[in-house]
Coordinates of C-alpha atoms in Angstrom, one line a residue:
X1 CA -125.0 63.8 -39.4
X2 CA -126.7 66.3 -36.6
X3 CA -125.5 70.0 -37.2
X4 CA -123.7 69.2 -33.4
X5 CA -121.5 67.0 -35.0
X6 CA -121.0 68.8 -38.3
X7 CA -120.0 72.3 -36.5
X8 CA -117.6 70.0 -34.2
X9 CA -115.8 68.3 -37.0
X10 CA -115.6 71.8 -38.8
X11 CA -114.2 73.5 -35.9
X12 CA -111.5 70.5 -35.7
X13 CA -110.8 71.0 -39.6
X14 CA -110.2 74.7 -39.1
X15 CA -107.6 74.2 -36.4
X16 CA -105.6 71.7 -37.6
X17 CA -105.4 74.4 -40.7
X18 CA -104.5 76.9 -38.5
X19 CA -102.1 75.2 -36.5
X20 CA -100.2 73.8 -39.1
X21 CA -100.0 77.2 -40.9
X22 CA -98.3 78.9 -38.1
X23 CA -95.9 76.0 -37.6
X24 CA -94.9 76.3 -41.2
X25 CA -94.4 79.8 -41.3
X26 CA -92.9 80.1 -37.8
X27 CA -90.2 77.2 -38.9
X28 CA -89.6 79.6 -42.0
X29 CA -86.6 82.0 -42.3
X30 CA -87.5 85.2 -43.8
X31 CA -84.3 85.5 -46.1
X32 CA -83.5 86.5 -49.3
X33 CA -82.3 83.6 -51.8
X34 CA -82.0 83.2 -55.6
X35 CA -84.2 79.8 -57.2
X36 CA -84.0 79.7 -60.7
X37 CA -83.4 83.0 -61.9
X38 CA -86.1 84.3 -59.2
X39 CA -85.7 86.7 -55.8
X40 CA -87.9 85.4 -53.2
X41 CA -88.5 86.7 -50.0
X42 CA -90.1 84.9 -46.9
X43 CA -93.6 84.5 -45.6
X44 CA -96.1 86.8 -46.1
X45 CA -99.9 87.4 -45.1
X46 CA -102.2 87.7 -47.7
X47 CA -105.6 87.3 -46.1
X48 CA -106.1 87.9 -42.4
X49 CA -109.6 88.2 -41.3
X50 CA -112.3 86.5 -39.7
X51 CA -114.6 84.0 -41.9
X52 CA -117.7 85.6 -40.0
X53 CA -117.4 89.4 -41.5
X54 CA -117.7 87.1 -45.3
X55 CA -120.4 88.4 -47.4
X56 CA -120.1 86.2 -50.7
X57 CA -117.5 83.9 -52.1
X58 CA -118.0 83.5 -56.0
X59 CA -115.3 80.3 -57.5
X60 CA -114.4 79.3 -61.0
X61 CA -112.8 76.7 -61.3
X62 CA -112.7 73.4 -63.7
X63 CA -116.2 72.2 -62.4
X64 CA -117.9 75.9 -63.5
X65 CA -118.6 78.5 -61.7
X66 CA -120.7 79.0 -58.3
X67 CA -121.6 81.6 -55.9
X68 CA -121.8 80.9 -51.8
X69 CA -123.9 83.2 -49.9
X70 CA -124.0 83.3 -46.1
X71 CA -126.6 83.3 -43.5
X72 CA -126.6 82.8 -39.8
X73 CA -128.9 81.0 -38.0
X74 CA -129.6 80.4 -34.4
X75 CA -130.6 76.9 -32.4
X76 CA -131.1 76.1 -28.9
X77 CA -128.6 74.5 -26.8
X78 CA -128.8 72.8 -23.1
X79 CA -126.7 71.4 -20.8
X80 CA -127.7 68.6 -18.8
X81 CA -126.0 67.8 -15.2
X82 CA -126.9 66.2 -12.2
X83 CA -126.7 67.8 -9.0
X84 CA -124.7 66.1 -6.8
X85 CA -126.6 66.8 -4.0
X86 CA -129.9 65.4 -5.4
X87 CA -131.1 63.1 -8.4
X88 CA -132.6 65.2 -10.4
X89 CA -131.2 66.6 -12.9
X90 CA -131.1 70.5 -14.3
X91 CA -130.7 71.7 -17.3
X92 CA -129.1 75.0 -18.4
X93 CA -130.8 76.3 -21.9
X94 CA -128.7 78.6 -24.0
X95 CA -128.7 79.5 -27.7
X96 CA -125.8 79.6 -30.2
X97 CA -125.4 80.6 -33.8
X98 CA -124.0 79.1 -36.8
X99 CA -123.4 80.7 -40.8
X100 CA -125.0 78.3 -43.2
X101 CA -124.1 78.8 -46.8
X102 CA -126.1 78.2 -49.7
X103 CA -125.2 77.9 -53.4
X104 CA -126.9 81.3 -55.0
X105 CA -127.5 79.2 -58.2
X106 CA -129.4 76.1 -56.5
X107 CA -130.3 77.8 -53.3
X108 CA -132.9 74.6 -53.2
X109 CA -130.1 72.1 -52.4
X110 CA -128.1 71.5 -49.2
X111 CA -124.7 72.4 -49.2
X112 CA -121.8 70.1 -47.6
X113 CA -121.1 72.2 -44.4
X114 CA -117.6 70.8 -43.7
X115 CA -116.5 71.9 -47.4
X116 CA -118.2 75.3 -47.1
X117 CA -116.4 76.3 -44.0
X118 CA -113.2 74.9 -44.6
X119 CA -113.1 77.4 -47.7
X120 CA -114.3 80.5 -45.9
X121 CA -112.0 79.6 -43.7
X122 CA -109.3 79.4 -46.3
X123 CA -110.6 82.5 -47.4
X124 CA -110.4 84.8 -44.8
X125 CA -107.1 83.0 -43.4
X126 CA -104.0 82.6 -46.5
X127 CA -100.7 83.2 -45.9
X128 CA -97.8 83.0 -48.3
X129 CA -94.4 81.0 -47.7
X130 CA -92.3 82.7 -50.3
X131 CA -93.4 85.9 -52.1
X132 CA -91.8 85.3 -55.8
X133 CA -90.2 88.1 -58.1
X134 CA -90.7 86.4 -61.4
X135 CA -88.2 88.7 -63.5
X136 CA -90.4 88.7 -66.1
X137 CA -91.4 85.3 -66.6
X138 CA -94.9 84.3 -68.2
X139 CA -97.6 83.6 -66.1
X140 CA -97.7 80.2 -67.6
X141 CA -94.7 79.3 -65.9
X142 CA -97.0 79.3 -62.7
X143 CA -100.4 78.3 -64.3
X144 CA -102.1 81.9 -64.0
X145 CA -102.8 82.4 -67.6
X146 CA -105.2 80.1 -67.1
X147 CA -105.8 79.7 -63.7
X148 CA -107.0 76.4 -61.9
X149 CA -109.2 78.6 -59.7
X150 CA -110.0 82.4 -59.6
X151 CA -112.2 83.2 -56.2
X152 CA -113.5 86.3 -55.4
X153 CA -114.2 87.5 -51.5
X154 CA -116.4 89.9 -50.5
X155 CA -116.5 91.0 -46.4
X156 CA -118.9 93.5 -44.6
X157 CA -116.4 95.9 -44.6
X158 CA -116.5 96.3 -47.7
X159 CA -113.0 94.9 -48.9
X160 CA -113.5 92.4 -52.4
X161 CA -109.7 90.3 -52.3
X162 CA -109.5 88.0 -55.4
X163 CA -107.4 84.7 -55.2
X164 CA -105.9 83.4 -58.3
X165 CA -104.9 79.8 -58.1
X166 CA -101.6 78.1 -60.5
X167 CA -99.9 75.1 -60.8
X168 CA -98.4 73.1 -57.9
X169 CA -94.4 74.0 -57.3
X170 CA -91.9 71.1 -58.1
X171 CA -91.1 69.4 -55.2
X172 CA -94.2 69.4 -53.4
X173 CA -93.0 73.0 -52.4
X174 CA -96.7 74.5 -52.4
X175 CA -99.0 75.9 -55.1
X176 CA -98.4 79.6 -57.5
X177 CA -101.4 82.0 -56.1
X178 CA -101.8 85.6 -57.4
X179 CA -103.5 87.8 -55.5
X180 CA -105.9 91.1 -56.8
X181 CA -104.0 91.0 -60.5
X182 CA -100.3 91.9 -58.7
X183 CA -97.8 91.1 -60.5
X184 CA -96.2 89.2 -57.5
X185 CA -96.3 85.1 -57.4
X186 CA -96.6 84.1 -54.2
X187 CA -96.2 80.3 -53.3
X188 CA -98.7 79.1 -50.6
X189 CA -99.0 75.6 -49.2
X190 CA -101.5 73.6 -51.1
X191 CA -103.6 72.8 -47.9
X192 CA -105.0 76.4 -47.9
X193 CA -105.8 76.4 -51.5
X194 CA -107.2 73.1 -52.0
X195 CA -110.6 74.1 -50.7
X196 CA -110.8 76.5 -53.9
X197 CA -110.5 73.6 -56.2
X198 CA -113.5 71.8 -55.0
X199 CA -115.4 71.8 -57.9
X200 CA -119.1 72.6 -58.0
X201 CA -121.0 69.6 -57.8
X202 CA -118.9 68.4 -54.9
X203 CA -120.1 71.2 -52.7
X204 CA -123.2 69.5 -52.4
X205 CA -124.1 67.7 -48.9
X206 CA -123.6 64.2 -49.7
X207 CA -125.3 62.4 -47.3
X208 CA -128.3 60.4 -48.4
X209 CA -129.0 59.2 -44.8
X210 CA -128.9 60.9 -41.8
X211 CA -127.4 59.3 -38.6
X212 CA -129.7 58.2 -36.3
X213 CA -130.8 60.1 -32.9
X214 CA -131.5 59.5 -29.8
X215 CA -135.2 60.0 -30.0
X216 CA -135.2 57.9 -33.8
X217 CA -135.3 55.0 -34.0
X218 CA -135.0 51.8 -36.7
X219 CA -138.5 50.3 -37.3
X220 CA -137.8 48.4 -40.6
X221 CA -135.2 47.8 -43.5
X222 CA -136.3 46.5 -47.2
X223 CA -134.2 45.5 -49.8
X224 CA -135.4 44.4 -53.5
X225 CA -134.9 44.9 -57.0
X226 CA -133.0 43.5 -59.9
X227 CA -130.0 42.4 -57.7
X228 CA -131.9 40.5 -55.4
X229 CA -133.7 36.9 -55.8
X230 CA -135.8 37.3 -53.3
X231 CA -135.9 41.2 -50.9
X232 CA -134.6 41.3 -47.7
X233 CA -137.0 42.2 -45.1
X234 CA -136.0 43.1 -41.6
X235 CA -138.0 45.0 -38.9
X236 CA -138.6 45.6 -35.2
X237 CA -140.8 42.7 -33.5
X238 CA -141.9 41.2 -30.4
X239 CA -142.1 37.4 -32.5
X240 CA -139.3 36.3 -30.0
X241 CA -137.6 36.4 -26.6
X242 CA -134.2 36.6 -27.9
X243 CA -134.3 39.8 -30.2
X244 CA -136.5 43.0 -31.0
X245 CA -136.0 42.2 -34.7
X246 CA -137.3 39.6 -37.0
X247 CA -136.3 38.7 -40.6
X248 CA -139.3 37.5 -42.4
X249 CA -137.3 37.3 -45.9
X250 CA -135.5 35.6 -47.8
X251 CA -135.6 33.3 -44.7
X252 CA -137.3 34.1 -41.1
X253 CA -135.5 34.3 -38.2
X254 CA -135.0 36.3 -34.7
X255 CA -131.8 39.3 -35.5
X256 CA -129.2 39.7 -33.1
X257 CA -129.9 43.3 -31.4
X258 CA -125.9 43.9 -31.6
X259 CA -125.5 42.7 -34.8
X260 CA -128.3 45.2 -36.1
X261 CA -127.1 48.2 -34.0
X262 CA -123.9 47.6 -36.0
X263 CA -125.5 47.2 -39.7
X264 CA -126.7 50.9 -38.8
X265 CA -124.1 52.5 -37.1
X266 CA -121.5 51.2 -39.5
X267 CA -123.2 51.1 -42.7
X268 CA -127.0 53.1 -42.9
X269 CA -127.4 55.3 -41.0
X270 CA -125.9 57.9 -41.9
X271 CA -125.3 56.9 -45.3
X272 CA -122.8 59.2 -47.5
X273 CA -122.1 59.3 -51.1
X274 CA -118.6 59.4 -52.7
X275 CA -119.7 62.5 -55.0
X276 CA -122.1 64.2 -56.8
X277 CA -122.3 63.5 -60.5
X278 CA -125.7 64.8 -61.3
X279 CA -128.1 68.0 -60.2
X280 CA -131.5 68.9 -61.4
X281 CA -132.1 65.2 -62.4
X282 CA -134.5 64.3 -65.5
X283 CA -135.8 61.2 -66.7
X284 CA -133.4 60.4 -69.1
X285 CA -130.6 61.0 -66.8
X286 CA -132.5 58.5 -64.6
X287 CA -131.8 56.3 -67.5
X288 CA -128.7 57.0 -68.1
X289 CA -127.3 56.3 -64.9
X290 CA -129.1 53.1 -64.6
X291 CA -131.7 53.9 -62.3
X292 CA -135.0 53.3 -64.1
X293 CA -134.9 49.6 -63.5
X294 CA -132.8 49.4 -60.1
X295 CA -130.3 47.0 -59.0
X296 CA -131.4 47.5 -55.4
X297 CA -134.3 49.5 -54.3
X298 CA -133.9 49.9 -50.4
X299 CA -136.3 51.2 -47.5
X300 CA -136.0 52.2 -44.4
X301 CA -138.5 53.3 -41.5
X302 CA -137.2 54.6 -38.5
X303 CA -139.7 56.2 -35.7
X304 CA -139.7 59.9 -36.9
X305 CA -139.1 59.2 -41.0
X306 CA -139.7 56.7 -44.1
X307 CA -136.8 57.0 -47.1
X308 CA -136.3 55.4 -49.9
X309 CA -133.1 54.9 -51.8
X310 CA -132.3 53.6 -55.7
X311 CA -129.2 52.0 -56.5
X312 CA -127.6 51.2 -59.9
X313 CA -125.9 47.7 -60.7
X314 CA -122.2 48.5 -59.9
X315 CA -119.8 48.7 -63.0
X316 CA -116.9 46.8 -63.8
X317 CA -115.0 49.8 -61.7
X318 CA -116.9 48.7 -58.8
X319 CA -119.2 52.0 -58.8
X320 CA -122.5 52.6 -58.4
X321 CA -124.7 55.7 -59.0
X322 CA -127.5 56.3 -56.0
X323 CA -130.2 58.7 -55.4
X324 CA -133.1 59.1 -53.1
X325 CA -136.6 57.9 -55.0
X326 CA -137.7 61.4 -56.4
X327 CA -135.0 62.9 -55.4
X328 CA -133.1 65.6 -58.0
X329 CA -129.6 64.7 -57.0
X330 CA -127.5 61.7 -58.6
X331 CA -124.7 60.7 -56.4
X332 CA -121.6 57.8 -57.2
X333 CA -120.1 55.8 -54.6
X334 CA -118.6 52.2 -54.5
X335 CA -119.6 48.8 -54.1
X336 CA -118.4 48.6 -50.5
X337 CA -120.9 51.3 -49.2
X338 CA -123.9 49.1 -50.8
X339 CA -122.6 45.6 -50.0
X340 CA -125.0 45.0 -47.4
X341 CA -127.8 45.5 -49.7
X342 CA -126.6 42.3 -51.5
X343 CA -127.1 40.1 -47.8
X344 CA -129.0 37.1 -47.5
X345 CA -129.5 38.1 -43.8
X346 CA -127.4 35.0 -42.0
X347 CA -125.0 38.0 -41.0
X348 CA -127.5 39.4 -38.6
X349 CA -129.3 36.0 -36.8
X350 CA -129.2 35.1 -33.5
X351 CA -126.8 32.2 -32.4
X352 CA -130.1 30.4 -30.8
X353 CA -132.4 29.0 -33.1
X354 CA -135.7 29.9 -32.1
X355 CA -137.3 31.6 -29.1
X356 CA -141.0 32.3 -29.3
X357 CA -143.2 34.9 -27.7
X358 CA -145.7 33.2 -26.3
X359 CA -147.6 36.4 -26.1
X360 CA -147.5 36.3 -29.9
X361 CA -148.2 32.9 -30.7
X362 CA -151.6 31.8 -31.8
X363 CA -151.4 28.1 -31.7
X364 CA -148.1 26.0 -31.5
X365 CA -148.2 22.2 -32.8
X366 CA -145.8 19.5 -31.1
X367 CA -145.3 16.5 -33.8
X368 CA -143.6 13.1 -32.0
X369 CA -144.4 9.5 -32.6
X370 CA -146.7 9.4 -34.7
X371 CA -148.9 11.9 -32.7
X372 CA -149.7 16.0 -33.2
X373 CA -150.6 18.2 -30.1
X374 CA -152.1 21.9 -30.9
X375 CA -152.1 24.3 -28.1
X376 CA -154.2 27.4 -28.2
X377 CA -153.4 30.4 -26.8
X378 CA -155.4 33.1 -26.0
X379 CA -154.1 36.8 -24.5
X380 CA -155.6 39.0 -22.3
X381 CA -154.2 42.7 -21.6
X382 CA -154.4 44.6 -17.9
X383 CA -152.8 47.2 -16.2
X384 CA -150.7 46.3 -12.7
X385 CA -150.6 48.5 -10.1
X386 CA -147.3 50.3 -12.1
X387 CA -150.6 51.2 -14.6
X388 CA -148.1 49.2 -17.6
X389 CA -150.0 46.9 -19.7
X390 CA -149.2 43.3 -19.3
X391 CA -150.4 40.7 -21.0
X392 CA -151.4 37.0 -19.5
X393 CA -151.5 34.4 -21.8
X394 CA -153.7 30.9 -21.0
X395 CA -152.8 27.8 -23.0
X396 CA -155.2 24.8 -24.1
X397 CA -154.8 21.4 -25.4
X398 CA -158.4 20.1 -26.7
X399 CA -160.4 23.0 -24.4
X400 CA -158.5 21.3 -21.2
X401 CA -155.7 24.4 -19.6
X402 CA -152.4 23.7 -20.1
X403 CA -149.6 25.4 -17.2
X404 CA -148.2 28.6 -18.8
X405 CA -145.1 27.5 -16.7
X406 CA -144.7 24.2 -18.1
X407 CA -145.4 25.6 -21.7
X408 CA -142.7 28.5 -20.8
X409 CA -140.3 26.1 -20.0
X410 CA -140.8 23.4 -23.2
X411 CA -140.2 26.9 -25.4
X412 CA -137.2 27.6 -23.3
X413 CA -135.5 24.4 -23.5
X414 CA -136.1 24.6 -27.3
X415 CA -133.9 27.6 -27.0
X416 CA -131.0 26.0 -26.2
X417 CA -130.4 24.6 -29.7
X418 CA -128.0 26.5 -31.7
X419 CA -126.9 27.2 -35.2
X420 CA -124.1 25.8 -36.8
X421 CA -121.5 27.1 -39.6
X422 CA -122.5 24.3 -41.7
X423 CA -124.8 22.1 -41.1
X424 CA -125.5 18.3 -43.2
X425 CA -128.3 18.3 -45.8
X426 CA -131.5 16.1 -45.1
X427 CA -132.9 13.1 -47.4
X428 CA -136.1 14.8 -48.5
X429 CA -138.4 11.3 -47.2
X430 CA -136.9 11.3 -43.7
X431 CA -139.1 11.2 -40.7
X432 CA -138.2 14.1 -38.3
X433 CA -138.3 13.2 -34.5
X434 CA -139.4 16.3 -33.8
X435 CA -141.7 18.8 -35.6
X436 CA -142.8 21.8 -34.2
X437 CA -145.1 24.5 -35.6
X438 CA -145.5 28.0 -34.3
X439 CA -148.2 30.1 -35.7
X440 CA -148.2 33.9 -34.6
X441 CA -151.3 36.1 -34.2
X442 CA -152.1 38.8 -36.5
X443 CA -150.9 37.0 -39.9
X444 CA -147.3 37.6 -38.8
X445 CA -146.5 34.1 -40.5
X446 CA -145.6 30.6 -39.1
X447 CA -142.1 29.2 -38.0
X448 CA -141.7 25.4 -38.2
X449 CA -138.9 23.5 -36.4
X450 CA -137.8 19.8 -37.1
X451 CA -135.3 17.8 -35.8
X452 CA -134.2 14.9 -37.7
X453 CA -131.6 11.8 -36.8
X454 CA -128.7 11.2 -38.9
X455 CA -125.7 9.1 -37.9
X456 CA -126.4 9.6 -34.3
X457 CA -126.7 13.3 -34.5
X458 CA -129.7 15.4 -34.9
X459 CA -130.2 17.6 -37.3
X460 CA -132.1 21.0 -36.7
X461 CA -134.2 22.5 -39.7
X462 CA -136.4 25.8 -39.6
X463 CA -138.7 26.6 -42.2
X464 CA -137.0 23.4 -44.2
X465 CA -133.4 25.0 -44.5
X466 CA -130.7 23.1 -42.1
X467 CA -129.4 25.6 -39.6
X468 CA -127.6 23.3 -36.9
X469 CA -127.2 20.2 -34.9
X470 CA -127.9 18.5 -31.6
X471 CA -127.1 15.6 -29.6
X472 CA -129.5 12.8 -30.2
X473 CA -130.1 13.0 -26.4
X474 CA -130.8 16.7 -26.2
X475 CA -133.8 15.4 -28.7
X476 CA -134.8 12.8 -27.0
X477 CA -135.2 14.6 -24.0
X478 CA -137.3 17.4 -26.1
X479 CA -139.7 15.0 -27.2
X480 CA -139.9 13.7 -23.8
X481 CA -140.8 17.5 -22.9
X482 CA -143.9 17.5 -25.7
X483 CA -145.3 14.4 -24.3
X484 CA -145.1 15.5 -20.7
X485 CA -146.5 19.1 -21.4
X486 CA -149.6 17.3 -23.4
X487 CA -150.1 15.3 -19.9
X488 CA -149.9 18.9 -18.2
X489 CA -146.7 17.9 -16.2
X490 CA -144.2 19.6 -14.5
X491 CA -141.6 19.8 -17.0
X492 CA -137.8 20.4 -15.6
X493 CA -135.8 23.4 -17.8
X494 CA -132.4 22.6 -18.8
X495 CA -131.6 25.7 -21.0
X496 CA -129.4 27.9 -18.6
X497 CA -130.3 31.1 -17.3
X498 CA -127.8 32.9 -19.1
X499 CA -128.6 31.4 -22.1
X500 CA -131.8 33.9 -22.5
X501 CA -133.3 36.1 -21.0
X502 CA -136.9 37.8 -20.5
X503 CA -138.3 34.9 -19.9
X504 CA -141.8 34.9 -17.7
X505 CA -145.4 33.8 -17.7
X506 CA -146.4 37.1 -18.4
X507 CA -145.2 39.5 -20.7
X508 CA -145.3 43.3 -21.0
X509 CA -147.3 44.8 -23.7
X510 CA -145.1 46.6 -26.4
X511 CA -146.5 48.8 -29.4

């Protein structure tokens, strides 16, 4: 998550504290009243200063003891408008500051921002809802013999406040704090305590992927390991017209843009742990937690960074441990956040079938009646008078030119064959009516299409794994398409031009 974000969501936690503090204590009569065998009194302030004047916050709790230290730091902001009088935009550039804190013991790991403020918050903000006369009772009766939490505040003004924190009350009534050894019990409500119960580990920033920005971008996703049968291989490509990604494993096929966009926002990127169960990782822990031989190994590359995760083989819980490939951090989360490691892809295909680039094909190969036609293509790159490259493509069929139209179109109307839920199985000696083999430059691979009859349907194959089915007509009139094209006729398109897009004879260069 960008630090934006994080200060945004911690500025939203801190209010809703605040708010419902004061509605609590301004619902609260300040009376005297007997409950069992104690005088209590009403609401009380205990802490009331501002989280910025903090110096140090040390907690011992049940997870050990830590020590959070402070800094500020300072970023640039701007403000982006357009001016309603003109197009351009301005841009007002401004700086702001934020406190960061760190974990004096491991100052060399990121601390969870949300948790840290949310405590100094909590720190410099605690008020009571009943102040307690315990007539002599023993501390255990609250929990402060042995406290659940002990924190100890420093600020710049030199004032050290120590917060002692007991059992809950019955009744969901609030939790026993003592404050700098008094003898008085106050009862608080457990919201503004909770934050001092976070153990250590879990102060630790949990998130193993950041979220994407708007100047990153996804290049490539790889899944393998122990869990897999064969990885999962997904990046950005230019292989076809209907999608900027291609899956070249454990089957090949164009990605639906939308349907990738949501893999990451929803599930990758970013990419949070449940908790931390591990810090200053060794080799044997690595063991331990079933990370030496991984049950998934996944990859990402994005435009600005290249990560690499491990994942253990979920338990019979349904958790996993995770951590980033040399990282020293073990984290635990559930099955759910790693499902889509386990995908065989079909999630994330386009609805069409196939949809070539021509300017990435190096030779395509109709199959019909007994006959095979090769067409060669060859790729030339200018610059128009916009100075973008483009590139023009010329098509031949045994050294004679072959329209780029026509050869647009036959790739177009292959495009209007779709994929099916399920689709019927082939007999393994059946003549296809229709083969057709695209080969793409610079060893990206080769996609091969057949079409095959079967009780007066057609049935549509890529790369010899049923995907879908056609009318015997729509076939017909395809092969139709391959023999006219090899006689360099017009050939008439009957894919619809809402059915794809970015068609054209000739095709902008991308990197």
């Amino acid at each position: 998550m960008k630090k934006q974000v994080k200060i945004i969501i911690a500025a939203g936690v801190v209010l809703a504290l605040l708010a419902g503090t004061l509605i609590f204590l301004l619902t609260l009569p300040d009376v005297q009243s007997d409950y069992n065998n104690e005088t209590s009194t009403g609401a009380a302030a205990l802490i009331s200063k501002s989280s910025k004047d903090i110096e140090r916050i040390v907690v011992n709790n049940s997870g050990g003891k830590y020590t959070l230290m402070p800094y500020r730091t300072v970023y640039e902001t701007s403000d982006v408008s357009s001016d309603t009088a003109s197009d351009s935009p301005s841009s007002d550039t401004g700086t702001e500051s934020v406190t960061i804190f760190t974990m004096q013991e491991h100052n060399e790991y990121m601390i969870d921002y949300d948790k840290a403020e949310e405590l100094a918050y909590c720190c410099s903000n605690l008020a009571a809802t009943r102040t307690i006369n315990s007539k002599g009772k023993a501390d255990s009766e609250y929990g402060l013999d042995s406290p659940r939490s002990t924190v100890e505040i420093r600020f710049s003004d030199g004032n050290e406040i120590k917060v002692q924190v007991g059992n809950d009350a019955p009744g969901d009534e609030g939790t026993y704090v003592r404050m700098n050894d008094e003898k008085a019990v106050y009862l608080v409500d457990s919201s503004s305590v909770s934050s001092m119960l976070v153990e250590k580990l879990q102060m630790f920033d949990k998130t193993l992927l950041e979220a994407l920005s708007d100047e990153d971008e996804l290049k490539s996703i790889h899944v393998s390991g122990s869990g897999r049968k064969t990885p999962l291989t997904i990046k950005s490509s230019t292989l076809s017209i209907l999608s900027a990604f291609y899956m070249s494993s454990p089957s090949r096929a164009a990605c639906d843009d939308y349907k990738i966009e949501t893999l990451c926002d929803s599930s990758i990127f970013p990419l949070v742990a449940d908790s931390v169960v591990k810090i200053d990782v060794t080799e044997s822990d690595i063991k331990k937690y079933g990370l030496s031989e991984p049950y998934y190994i996944f990859e990402t590359t994005t435009s600005l960074r290249k990560e690499k995760l491990i994942v253990s083989k979920p338990d019979d819980s349904g958790d996993c441990y995770i951590m980033a490939d040399g990282g020293k951090i073990i984290y635990k989360t559930t099955r759910d956040v790693i499902d889509f490691m386990g995908s065989d892809g079909s999630d994330y295909t386009t609805s069409k079938i196939i949809y070539p680039n021509v300017a990435d094909l190096k030779t395509a190969a109709f199959s019909y009646s007994g006959k095979t036609d090769k067409y060669i293509t060859s790729h030339e790159t200018t610059v128009n008078e916009d100075e973008k490259e483009i590139i023009n493509t010329t098509v031949q069929l045994s050294g004679e030119k072959i329209s780029e139209s026509s050869f647009d179109i036959m790739l177009r109307n292959l495009s209007s064959l779709t994929r099916s839920d399920k689709a019927p199985g082939i007999d393994k000696n059946a003549v296809p009516v229709l083969t057709v083999e695209f080969v793409y430059e610079n060893g990206e691979g080769t996609d091969t299409l057949k079409l095959f009859e079967k009780n007066g349907k057609v049935v549509v194959t890529l790369n010899d794994a049923a995907v879908g089915t056609t009318e015997l007509e729509t076939a017909k009139t395809l092969v139709d398409n391959a023999e006219a094209l090899s006689k360099n006729k017009d050939i008439a398109a009957f894919a619809e031009d809402e059915d794809v897009s970015g068609t054209s004879e000739t095709y902008e260069a991308t990197e």
